[in-house]
Coordinates of C-alpha atoms in Angstrom, one line a residue:
M1 CA 62.0 113.4 70.8
A2 CA 64.4 114.5 68.1
K3 CA 65.8 117.1 70.5
K4 CA 66.6 114.5 73.1
E5 CA 68.3 112.3 70.5
K6 CA 70.4 115.2 69.4
E7 CA 71.4 115.9 73.1
L8 CA 72.3 112.2 73.6
D9 CA 74.5 112.4 70.5
D10 CA 76.3 115.4 71.9
L11 CA 76.6 113.6 75.3
L12 CA 78.1 110.3 74.1
V13 CA 81.3 110.0 72.1
G14 CA 81.4 106.3 71.8
G15 CA 79.2 103.2 71.8
S16 CA 76.1 102.5 69.7
V17 CA 74.8 106.1 70.0
A18 CA 78.1 107.6 68.9
G19 CA 78.8 109.0 65.5
D20 CA 82.0 109.0 63.5
D21 CA 84.8 106.5 63.1
K22 CA 87.3 109.1 64.5
S23 CA 85.4 109.2 67.9
A24 CA 85.2 105.4 67.9
K25 CA 88.9 105.0 67.4
K26 CA 89.7 107.6 70.0
A27 CA 87.4 105.7 72.5
A28 CA 89.0 102.4 71.6
K29 CA 92.5 103.8 72.1
A30 CA 91.5 105.3 75.5
A31 CA 89.8 102.1 76.6
E32 CA 93.0 100.1 75.8
K33 CA 95.1 102.6 77.8
A34 CA 92.6 102.3 80.6
K35 CA 92.9 98.5 80.5
K36 CA 96.7 98.6 80.9
V37 CA 96.4 101.0 83.8
R38 CA 93.8 98.8 85.5
E39 CA 96.0 95.7 85.1
K40 CA 99.0 97.5 86.5
N41 CA 96.9 98.8 89.5
D42 CA 95.4 95.4 90.1
A43 CA 98.9 93.9 90.3
K44 CA 100.0 96.5 92.7
R45 CA 97.0 96.1 94.9
A46 CA 97.4 92.3 94.9
E47 CA 101.0 92.6 96.1
I48 CA 100.1 95.1 98.9
K49 CA 97.1 92.9 99.9
K50 CA 99.5 89.9 100.2
Q51 CA 101.7 91.9 102.6
I52 CA 98.7 93.0 104.6
N53 CA 97.4 89.4 105.0
A54 CA 100.9 88.3 106.1
L55 CA 100.9 91.0 108.8
K56 CA 97.4 90.0 109.9
E57 CA 98.5 86.4 110.2
Q58 CA 101.5 87.5 112.3
K59 CA 99.1 89.7 114.5
A60 CA 96.8 86.7 115.1
N61 CA 99.7 84.7 116.4
T62 CA 101.0 87.2 118.9
T63 CA 99.7 88.2 122.4
D64 CA 102.2 91.0 123.0
E65 CA 100.2 94.2 123.1
A66 CA 103.0 96.4 122.0
Q67 CA 103.8 94.1 119.1
I68 CA 100.2 94.1 118.1
A69 CA 100.2 97.9 118.2
K70 CA 103.2 98.0 115.9
L71 CA 101.6 95.5 113.5
D72 CA 98.4 97.5 113.4
S73 CA 100.5 100.6 112.5
R74 CA 102.2 98.7 109.6
I75 CA 98.9 97.3 108.5
K76 CA 97.3 100.8 108.5
A77 CA 100.3 102.2 106.5
L78 CA 100.0 99.5 103.9
S79 CA 96.2 99.9 103.8
D80 CA 96.6 103.6 103.0
K81 CA 99.0 102.7 100.2
Y82 CA 96.5 100.0 99.0
S83 CA 93.7 102.6 98.8
S84 CA 95.8 105.2 97.0
V85 CA 96.5 102.8 94.0
G86 CA 92.8 103.1 92.8
S87 CA 89.5 101.4 93.4
T88 CA 89.2 97.6 92.8
G89 CA 87.8 97.1 89.4
S90 CA 88.3 100.7 88.6
K91 CA 88.8 99.9 84.9
G92 CA 91.8 102.1 84.5
I93 CA 91.1 105.1 86.7
A94 CA 94.5 106.8 87.1
K95 CA 96.3 106.5 90.5
N96 CA 96.5 110.3 90.8
T97 CA 92.7 110.6 90.9
A98 CA 92.9 109.3 94.5
R99 CA 92.9 112.9 95.8
V100 CA 90.4 114.4 98.2
I101 CA 88.1 117.4 97.7
K102 CA 86.9 118.3 101.2
S103 CA 83.3 118.9 102.1
V104 CA 83.4 121.5 104.9
V105 CA 82.3 119.6 108.0
C106 CA 81.5 115.9 108.5
V107 CA 81.7 114.3 105.0
V108 CA 85.0 114.1 103.2
I109 CA 84.3 113.9 99.5
V110 CA 86.6 111.3 98.0
V111 CA 86.8 112.2 94.3
A112 CA 88.5 109.0 93.3
V113 CA 85.6 106.9 94.4
L114 CA 82.8 108.7 92.7
C115 CA 82.9 106.0 90.0
T116 CA 81.5 103.3 92.4
Y117 CA 78.3 103.0 90.4
V118 CA 80.3 102.4 87.2
C119 CA 82.9 100.2 88.9
T120 CA 80.2 97.8 90.1
G121 CA 78.8 97.5 86.6
A122 CA 75.6 99.4 87.3
V123 CA 73.8 102.3 85.6
R124 CA 71.7 104.8 87.4
N125 CA 68.0 104.5 86.7
G126 CA 66.8 106.5 83.8
F127 CA 70.1 107.7 82.4
V128 CA 69.2 107.0 78.7
S129 CA 65.6 108.0 79.1
S130 CA 66.2 111.2 80.9
L131 CA 68.9 113.9 80.7
G132 CA 67.9 115.2 84.0
I133 CA 66.4 118.6 83.0
P134 CA 64.2 118.6 86.1
A135 CA 67.2 117.9 88.2
Q136 CA 69.1 120.8 86.8
Y137 CA 66.3 123.4 87.2
F138 CA 64.0 122.2 90.0
T139 CA 64.8 123.4 93.6
G140 CA 65.1 120.4 96.0
M141 CA 65.7 122.4 99.2
T142 CA 66.7 125.8 100.6
V143 CA 69.5 126.6 103.0
S144 CA 69.0 129.9 104.8
N145 CA 69.5 132.0 107.9
G146 CA 67.0 134.6 107.0
D147 CA 69.6 137.0 105.4
N148 CA 71.6 134.6 103.3
K149 CA 69.9 132.0 101.2
A150 CA 70.7 129.3 98.6
K151 CA 68.3 127.3 96.5
I152 CA 69.7 123.8 96.2
K153 CA 68.9 122.1 92.9
V154 CA 67.9 118.5 92.7
A155 CA 71.2 117.8 90.8
T156 CA 73.2 119.1 93.7
Y157 CA 71.4 116.6 96.0
N158 CA 72.2 113.8 93.6
Y159 CA 75.8 114.8 93.7
Y160 CA 75.9 114.7 97.5
F161 CA 74.0 111.5 97.7
A162 CA 76.4 109.8 95.4
M163 CA 79.4 111.2 97.3
T164 CA 78.0 110.0 100.6
Y165 CA 77.2 106.6 99.2
N166 CA 80.7 106.2 97.7
N167 CA 82.3 107.5 100.9
L168 CA 80.6 104.8 102.9
R169 CA 81.8 102.1 100.6
N170 CA 85.3 103.4 100.6
N171 CA 85.5 103.8 104.4
Q172 CA 84.0 100.3 104.9
E173 CA 86.7 98.8 102.7
M174 CA 89.4 100.7 104.6
Y175 CA 88.2 99.7 108.0
S176 CA 87.9 96.1 106.8
Q177 CA 91.6 96.2 105.8
Y178 CA 92.5 97.4 109.3
G179 CA 90.8 94.4 110.7
L180 CA 88.3 96.5 112.6
N181 CA 84.8 95.3 113.6
L182 CA 82.5 97.2 111.2
K183 CA 79.6 96.9 113.5
D184 CA 81.5 98.9 116.2
Y185 CA 81.7 101.8 113.7
N186 CA 78.2 101.5 112.2
M187 CA 79.5 100.3 108.9
D188 CA 78.1 96.8 108.9
V189 CA 76.1 97.3 105.7
D190 CA 75.9 94.6 103.0
F191 CA 76.4 96.3 99.6
D192 CA 75.3 93.1 97.9
K193 CA 71.8 93.5 99.3
K194 CA 69.2 96.3 98.9
L195 CA 70.0 99.2 101.2
S196 CA 66.3 99.9 101.4
K197 CA 65.8 96.5 103.0
Q198 CA 68.5 96.8 105.7
T199 CA 68.4 98.8 108.8
T200 CA 70.8 100.6 111.1
E201 CA 70.7 103.1 113.9
N202 CA 71.2 106.9 113.3
D203 CA 72.8 109.4 115.6
D204 CA 69.5 109.9 117.4
G205 CA 69.2 106.2 118.2
E206 CA 66.4 105.8 115.7
T207 CA 66.1 102.7 113.5
V208 CA 66.3 103.7 109.8
T209 CA 67.0 101.9 106.5
W210 CA 70.5 102.3 105.1
A211 CA 69.0 104.2 102.2
E212 CA 67.4 106.6 104.6
Y213 CA 70.7 106.9 106.5
I214 CA 72.6 107.9 103.4
H215 CA 69.9 110.4 102.5
D216 CA 70.1 112.0 105.9
E217 CA 73.9 112.2 105.8
A218 CA 73.8 113.8 102.4
I219 CA 71.3 116.4 103.6
E220 CA 73.5 117.2 106.6
S221 CA 76.5 117.5 104.4
I222 CA 74.7 119.9 102.1
K223 CA 73.5 122.0 105.1
N224 CA 77.0 122.2 106.6
T225 CA 78.8 123.0 103.4
Y226 CA 76.3 125.7 102.3
T227 CA 76.3 127.3 105.8
Y228 CA 79.9 128.2 105.4
Y229 CA 79.7 128.8 101.7
L230 CA 76.9 131.4 102.3
E231 CA 78.9 133.0 105.1
A232 CA 82.0 133.3 102.9
V233 CA 80.0 134.9 100.1
A234 CA 78.3 137.4 102.5
A235 CA 81.8 138.3 103.9
N236 CA 83.0 138.9 100.3
D237 CA 80.4 141.5 99.3
G238 CA 78.1 138.9 97.8
K239 CA 80.7 137.4 95.5
D240 CA 82.3 133.9 95.5
P241 CA 85.8 134.2 97.0
E242 CA 88.6 132.9 95.0
I243 CA 90.0 129.5 95.9
T244 CA 93.7 129.0 96.2
E245 CA 95.9 128.3 93.2
E246 CA 96.7 124.8 94.6
Q247 CA 93.0 124.1 94.9
K248 CA 92.4 125.2 91.3
K249 CA 95.2 123.0 90.1
E250 CA 93.9 120.1 92.1
L251 CA 90.4 120.5 90.7
N252 CA 91.6 121.0 87.1
D253 CA 93.9 117.9 87.3
T254 CA 90.9 115.9 88.6
I255 CA 88.7 117.1 85.8
K256 CA 91.4 116.3 83.3
E257 CA 91.9 112.7 84.6
Y258 CA 88.2 112.1 84.7
R259 CA 87.8 113.3 81.1
E260 CA 90.4 110.7 80.1
T261 CA 88.6 108.0 82.1
A262 CA 85.2 109.0 80.6
E263 CA 86.6 108.7 77.1
G264 CA 87.9 105.3 78.0
Y265 CA 84.3 104.3 78.7
G266 CA 83.1 106.0 75.5
Y267 CA 81.5 109.0 77.2
T268 CA 82.0 112.7 77.4
L269 CA 82.9 113.8 80.9
S270 CA 79.3 115.0 81.6
G271 CA 78.0 111.7 80.3
Y272 CA 80.3 109.8 82.7
L273 CA 79.4 112.0 85.7
V274 CA 75.7 111.6 85.0
Q275 CA 76.0 107.9 84.8
A276 CA 78.2 107.7 88.0
M277 CA 76.4 110.2 90.1
G278 CA 72.9 110.9 88.8
R279 CA 70.8 113.2 86.7
G280 CA 72.0 116.7 86.3
V281 CA 75.5 116.1 87.6
T282 CA 77.3 117.5 84.6
E283 CA 80.9 118.7 84.4
N284 CA 79.8 122.3 85.2
L285 CA 77.8 121.2 88.3
F286 CA 80.7 119.0 89.5
K287 CA 83.1 122.0 89.2
Q288 CA 80.6 124.3 91.0
E289 CA 80.0 122.0 93.9
A290 CA 83.7 121.1 94.3
T291 CA 84.6 124.8 94.2
R292 CA 81.9 125.7 96.8
S293 CA 83.2 123.0 99.1
Y294 CA 86.7 124.6 98.8
I295 CA 85.2 128.0 99.5
A296 CA 83.3 126.7 102.5
D297 CA 86.3 124.8 103.9
N298 CA 88.6 127.9 103.4
Y299 CA 86.2 130.1 105.3
K300 CA 85.8 127.7 108.2
Q301 CA 89.6 127.3 108.4
E302 CA 90.0 131.1 108.5
L303 CA 87.4 131.3 111.3
N304 CA 89.3 128.6 113.2
K305 CA 92.6 130.4 112.6
N306 CA 91.3 133.7 113.9
I307 CA 89.9 132.1 117.0
S308 CA 93.0 130.1 117.6
K309 CA 94.9 133.4 118.1
T310 CA 92.6 134.6 120.9
E311 CA 94.5 135.9 123.9
Y312 CA 93.5 134.9 127.4
S313 CA 94.5 136.3 130.8
Q314 CA 97.2 134.9 133.0
E315 CA 94.5 134.1 135.5
D316 CA 92.9 131.9 132.8
Y317 CA 96.2 130.1 132.1
N318 CA 96.9 129.5 135.8
K319 CA 93.4 128.1 136.3
Y320 CA 94.0 125.6 133.5
K321 CA 97.4 124.7 135.0
D322 CA 95.8 123.9 138.3
E323 CA 93.1 121.8 136.7
H324 CA 95.4 119.9 134.3
R325 CA 98.8 119.9 135.9
G326 CA 99.2 116.1 135.4
D327 CA 98.8 116.5 131.6
L328 CA 101.2 119.5 131.4
V329 CA 104.3 118.2 133.2
S330 CA 107.0 116.9 130.9
A331 CA 110.2 115.0 130.9
D332 CA 113.3 114.8 128.7
L333 CA 113.9 111.2 127.6
K334 CA 115.8 108.9 125.4
I335 CA 113.3 106.3 124.2
F336 CA 113.3 103.4 121.8
E337 CA 110.8 100.8 120.6
C338 CA 112.3 97.4 120.0
A339 CA 110.8 94.8 117.7
N340 CA 110.1 92.4 120.6
E341 CA 110.4 92.2 124.4
D342 CA 113.5 90.0 124.4
D343 CA 115.4 92.6 122.4
A344 CA 114.2 95.3 124.8
K345 CA 115.5 93.3 127.8
A346 CA 118.9 92.8 126.0
F347 CA 118.9 96.5 125.2
K348 CA 118.5 97.5 128.8
K349 CA 121.1 95.0 130.0
A350 CA 123.7 96.4 127.6
L351 CA 122.9 100.1 128.3
K352 CA 125.6 102.0 130.2
A353 CA 124.7 103.8 133.4
D354 CA 125.3 107.2 131.7
G355 CA 123.2 106.3 128.7
S356 CA 126.2 107.1 126.4
N357 CA 125.6 104.1 124.2
F358 CA 121.8 104.6 123.8
A359 CA 122.1 105.6 120.1
E360 CA 124.5 102.7 119.4
L361 CA 122.0 100.2 120.8
C362 CA 119.1 101.8 118.9
S363 CA 121.1 101.2 115.8
K364 CA 121.8 97.6 116.8
Y365 CA 118.2 96.7 117.5
A366 CA 116.6 98.8 114.7
S367 CA 114.4 96.8 112.3
S368 CA 115.5 98.2 109.0
D369 CA 118.8 99.2 107.3
F370 CA 117.7 102.8 107.1
E371 CA 116.9 102.9 110.8
K372 CA 120.2 101.3 111.7
K373 CA 122.0 104.2 110.2
A374 CA 119.5 106.9 111.2
Y375 CA 119.4 106.0 114.8
L376 CA 123.1 106.7 115.2
D377 CA 121.9 110.4 115.3
E378 CA 121.0 111.1 118.9
G379 CA 118.0 113.1 117.9
Y380 CA 116.2 110.1 116.5
S381 CA 115.7 108.7 120.0
T382 CA 115.4 111.9 122.0
E383 CA 112.1 113.2 123.3
Y384 CA 112.5 116.7 124.8
G385 CA 109.4 117.9 126.7
A386 CA 107.5 114.6 126.5
T387 CA 104.1 114.6 128.1
R388 CA 101.9 111.7 128.8
S389 CA 99.8 112.4 125.8
T390 CA 102.9 112.8 123.6
L391 CA 104.0 109.2 124.4
Q392 CA 100.5 107.8 124.0
Q393 CA 100.0 109.5 120.6
K394 CA 103.3 108.1 119.3
G395 CA 102.2 104.6 120.3
Y396 CA 105.1 103.6 122.6
A397 CA 104.3 100.3 124.4
V398 CA 105.3 102.0 127.7
A399 CA 102.2 104.2 127.2
V400 CA 99.7 101.4 126.6
A401 CA 97.1 100.8 129.3
E402 CA 97.4 97.7 131.4
A403 CA 95.2 94.8 130.4
H404 CA 92.3 94.2 132.8
E405 CA 88.8 92.7 133.0
H406 CA 85.6 94.6 133.9
E407 CA 82.0 93.6 134.2
E408 CA 79.7 94.4 131.3
G409 CA 78.1 97.9 131.9
E410 CA 80.8 98.8 134.4
E411 CA 82.7 102.0 133.8
E412 CA 86.0 101.1 132.3
E413 CA 89.1 102.6 134.1
H414 CA 92.6 102.3 132.7
S415 CA 95.9 102.2 134.5
Y416 CA 99.2 103.2 132.9
V417 CA 102.0 101.7 134.9
G418 CA 104.7 102.8 132.5
L419 CA 103.6 106.4 132.3
D420 CA 103.1 106.5 136.1
W421 CA 106.8 105.5 136.4
I422 CA 108.1 108.1 134.0
F423 CA 106.1 110.9 135.5
S424 CA 106.6 109.9 139.2
G425 CA 108.1 112.5 141.5
D426 CA 110.6 109.8 142.5
R427 CA 112.3 109.9 139.1
K428 CA 115.9 111.2 138.7
S429 CA 118.2 111.6 135.8
G430 CA 119.7 108.3 134.7
D431 CA 116.8 106.1 135.7
V432 CA 116.0 103.3 133.2
L433 CA 112.8 101.4 132.5
Q434 CA 112.2 98.5 130.2
K435 CA 108.5 97.8 129.8
S436 CA 107.3 95.4 127.1
T437 CA 109.1 96.5 123.9
T438 CA 110.0 100.0 125.1
V439 CA 113.3 101.1 126.7
V440 CA 113.3 104.5 128.5
Y441 CA 116.3 106.5 129.8
V442 CA 115.5 109.6 131.8
I443 CA 117.6 112.6 130.8
S444 CA 115.6 115.0 133.1
P445 CA 112.7 114.0 135.3
A446 CA 109.2 115.4 134.9
T447 CA 108.5 119.0 135.8
L448 CA 106.3 121.9 134.7
S449 CA 108.8 123.5 132.3
D450 CA 109.1 127.2 131.7
D451 CA 110.4 126.6 128.2
K452 CA 108.6 128.6 125.5
T453 CA 107.2 127.5 122.1
V454 CA 109.6 128.0 119.2
N455 CA 109.4 129.4 115.7
V456 CA 111.5 127.7 113.1
R457 CA 112.0 127.7 109.3
H458 CA 113.2 124.8 107.3
I459 CA 113.9 123.7 103.7
L460 CA 113.2 120.0 103.2
I461 CA 115.5 118.2 100.7
A462 CA 114.0 114.8 100.1
P463 CA 116.2 112.2 98.3
E464 CA 115.1 111.6 94.7
T465 CA 114.1 108.0 94.3
D466 CA 113.8 105.9 91.1
K467 CA 110.3 104.6 91.9
E468 CA 107.3 106.9 91.7
D469 CA 105.7 105.7 95.0
A470 CA 108.9 105.2 97.0
K471 CA 109.3 106.9 100.3
A472 CA 112.5 108.7 101.3
T473 CA 113.4 105.7 103.6
D474 CA 113.4 103.5 100.5
A475 CA 116.2 105.7 98.8
T476 CA 119.6 104.3 98.3
D477 CA 122.7 105.5 100.1
A478 CA 123.8 107.3 97.0
Q479 CA 120.4 109.1 96.7
W480 CA 120.6 110.2 100.4
T481 CA 124.2 111.4 99.8
A482 CA 123.0 113.4 96.9
A483 CA 120.3 115.0 99.0
F484 CA 122.8 115.9 101.7
E485 CA 125.2 117.5 99.2
K486 CA 122.3 119.5 97.8
A487 CA 121.3 120.7 101.3
K488 CA 124.9 121.6 102.1
D489 CA 125.2 123.6 98.9
I490 CA 122.0 125.6 99.6
L491 CA 123.1 126.4 103.1
S492 CA 126.6 127.3 101.9
E493 CA 125.2 129.7 99.3
W494 CA 122.9 131.3 101.9
K495 CA 125.9 131.8 104.3
K496 CA 127.7 133.7 101.5
G497 CA 125.0 136.3 101.5
D498 CA 123.6 138.5 104.3
K499 CA 122.7 135.4 106.5
S500 CA 119.3 137.0 107.2
E501 CA 116.0 135.2 108.0
E502 CA 114.5 137.0 105.0
S503 CA 117.0 135.6 102.6
F504 CA 116.6 132.1 104.0
A505 CA 112.8 132.4 103.6
A506 CA 113.3 133.4 100.0
L507 CA 115.1 130.2 99.2
V508 CA 112.2 128.0 100.4
A509 CA 109.7 128.1 97.5
D510 CA 112.2 126.9 94.9
N511 CA 113.9 124.3 97.0
T512 CA 111.7 122.7 99.6
T513 CA 109.7 119.5 99.1
D514 CA 107.5 120.3 102.2
T515 CA 104.3 121.5 100.5
G516 CA 102.9 122.5 103.9
S517 CA 105.3 125.3 104.4
A518 CA 106.5 126.1 100.9
S519 CA 104.3 129.2 100.5
N520 CA 105.3 130.9 103.8
G521 CA 109.0 130.7 103.8
G522 CA 109.2 127.4 105.5
L523 CA 107.9 128.8 108.7
Y524 CA 106.3 126.9 111.6
E525 CA 105.2 129.0 114.5
N526 CA 104.6 128.1 118.1
V527 CA 106.0 124.6 117.7
V528 CA 105.7 122.5 120.8
P529 CA 107.6 119.3 121.8
G530 CA 106.3 116.2 120.1
Q531 CA 104.7 118.2 117.2
M532 CA 107.5 117.4 114.8
V533 CA 109.4 114.2 114.2
N534 CA 112.0 113.5 116.9
S535 CA 115.2 114.7 115.2
F536 CA 113.6 117.9 114.0
S537 CA 112.1 118.6 117.5
A538 CA 115.2 117.6 119.3
W539 CA 117.2 120.2 117.4
C540 CA 114.6 122.9 118.1
F541 CA 114.4 122.3 121.8
E542 CA 118.1 121.6 122.5
N543 CA 119.4 123.7 125.4
G544 CA 121.1 126.9 124.3
R545 CA 119.3 127.2 121.0
K546 CA 119.3 130.8 119.9
P547 CA 117.8 132.9 117.0
G548 CA 119.8 132.6 113.8
D549 CA 121.1 129.1 114.5
T550 CA 121.3 126.9 111.4
A551 CA 121.9 123.2 110.9
I552 CA 121.2 120.3 108.6
V553 CA 119.0 117.6 110.3
K554 CA 118.1 114.2 109.0
S555 CA 114.6 112.7 109.3
D556 CA 112.6 109.9 107.6
Y557 CA 111.5 112.6 105.1
G558 CA 114.9 113.8 104.0
Y559 CA 117.4 116.5 105.1
H560 CA 116.0 119.6 106.8
I561 CA 118.0 122.8 106.4
M562 CA 117.1 124.5 109.7
Y563 CA 116.8 128.1 110.7
F564 CA 115.9 129.0 114.3
S565 CA 113.7 132.1 114.1
G566 CA 113.1 132.5 117.8
Y567 CA 110.8 131.8 120.7
G568 CA 107.1 132.4 121.0
D569 CA 105.4 134.6 123.6
L570 CA 104.0 131.8 125.7
K571 CA 105.4 129.0 127.8
I572 CA 104.6 125.6 126.3
W573 CA 102.1 124.9 129.0
E574 CA 100.5 128.3 128.6
Y575 CA 100.2 127.7 124.9
T576 CA 98.6 124.4 125.5
A577 CA 96.0 126.1 127.8
Q578 CA 95.5 128.9 125.2
Q579 CA 94.8 126.3 122.5
A580 CA 92.4 124.4 124.7
Y581 CA 90.4 127.5 125.5
A582 CA 90.4 128.6 121.8
S583 CA 89.2 125.1 120.8
E584 CA 86.2 125.4 123.2
D585 CA 85.5 128.9 121.9
N586 CA 85.7 127.7 118.3
D587 CA 83.3 124.8 119.0
S588 CA 80.8 127.3 120.6
A589 CA 81.1 129.7 117.6
T590 CA 80.7 126.9 115.1
E591 CA 77.6 125.5 117.0
K592 CA 76.0 129.0 117.1
L593 CA 76.6 129.6 113.4
E594 CA 75.3 126.2 112.3
K595 CA 72.2 126.5 114.4
A596 CA 71.5 129.9 112.7
Y597 CA 71.0 128.1 109.4
T598 CA 68.1 125.8 108.5
L599 CA 67.5 123.5 105.6
K600 CA 64.0 123.1 104.2
E601 CA 63.1 120.5 101.6
N602 CA 60.9 121.5 98.7
W603 CA 58.1 118.9 98.5
F604 CA 57.8 119.0 94.7
G605 CA 61.5 119.1 93.9
S606 CA 62.3 116.3 96.4
R607 CA 60.2 114.0 94.3
Y608 CA 63.1 114.0 91.8
F609 CA 65.8 113.1 94.3
E610 CA 67.7 110.1 93.1
K611 CA 67.9 108.0 96.3
D612 CA 68.5 104.8 94.3
V613 CA 71.8 103.0 94.5
D614 CA 73.2 100.4 92.1
I615 CA 71.8 97.4 93.8
D616 CA 68.3 99.0 94.2
N617 CA 67.8 99.4 90.4

């Protein structure tokens, strides 16, 4: 008994079990800091929620499908911002803890919401009475393919169970904010009632309790993660591969932030994690499981990357073309989405026959001050190589299916009048269509283009804003001007040198704000139309583009210093076919690998699984 009391003293740095005045003062100071952060976050969330509710009310009072789509998009954007501020009642958890550690397949582990148990005011069963020694040492299950094997401790199960539970709560909140019917997404669980007393349907169509459902999801996530983790270790001579420096920093930052939060509650980090996630989930185990998730995810991405480069025969490509021609043809368009249908009609009426004032009209009918200036650039409203799927993915009203009624149980078929018009063989350059809120001007009618994919480098210079959470579009004119001057200076300095691609790539790491390409010289390979924002894409696919071309292009993200590296080996439609075949092959390889591994629960160890949740205590 004395030993357990000593361990608890080591675990807790505040509260009635804590020791000295110094620890108590430190905890009090941290708690006060946490309170201020909580109040600030609550105020932010309240303001965002107010905006979301206003948009929902506007949505409820409109019947225009295109307008509804635009409102849904704005609601989603605000909802994402709402979620990033921190969990409701988070008692001061820093905004930056809202980062994601990815579990390799299905379950995305949201680190910021692991505190759900604490946030709801609950304490996991047995925290004070048990430090979880059985959880740390007893095997709960084994993942194996015969050659590679991992014994999963009970504590690891507790970690995944808590993550799965918190993920469900977080997703439910997000979907609710979007105004989606939770029942349609199998999320209609009442967290104010015992999960062991509510039922749902699993993927096999079986009726299970919500507690059982979460257990099964946690088990599946463990199996998937450890399948790829074990494969990664086997491919690395039996040693854990290194995770990236960015991943190390992300994990270290998360640990640091949680340590501060834990102290605000009066706990060590391990004490906080045990309370939030269950017995045995200490700081070391948290680091271990997060690292293994990174390793697994990295390995799977590498497999996907290798398969995505698979080469196929011309016969394969031609076969795909014959079977999917309607999806591969593309048109060059000027296109704009107005705020309402009346504006769209006025836009079309004022449009000149040669389309020369299209950008001017875009500026006139744009909905924000930023867009009114940005749309004066022709690239903002230009879609080179637009396919049916491109226009659908970007949410243009012209690409929305026609409203129709169908009998219950009848197979639902959609018609797309707007898309049919654009991709009709009757189209010719200069044709104009106004449908709902969209205005379309045909630059070149649809055809199966022989254009190739492009390789391009860029350095993104985002305007520096005064507010931490501000987007580039919120920047002032002066801030945009400063960003443009910086971009010009960088390009000018490069031109004074050897003007080589290598010297351009060398400038990227120290200057770009695009984290996605900072580590590889700003390079994007095999870019296809519609992949990048309009102005970026329009520059890349403009007629006559040649290797070595440079320019400064404006987008919603800042100024892009562009360098055209050259063309890919495949035509755009061939590359689309290659990626489709590679995706099928990847799915087959993934399915084969995952079937090779099995998960077997240990009867004795599984008795110690913590399947309880806060409301079941």
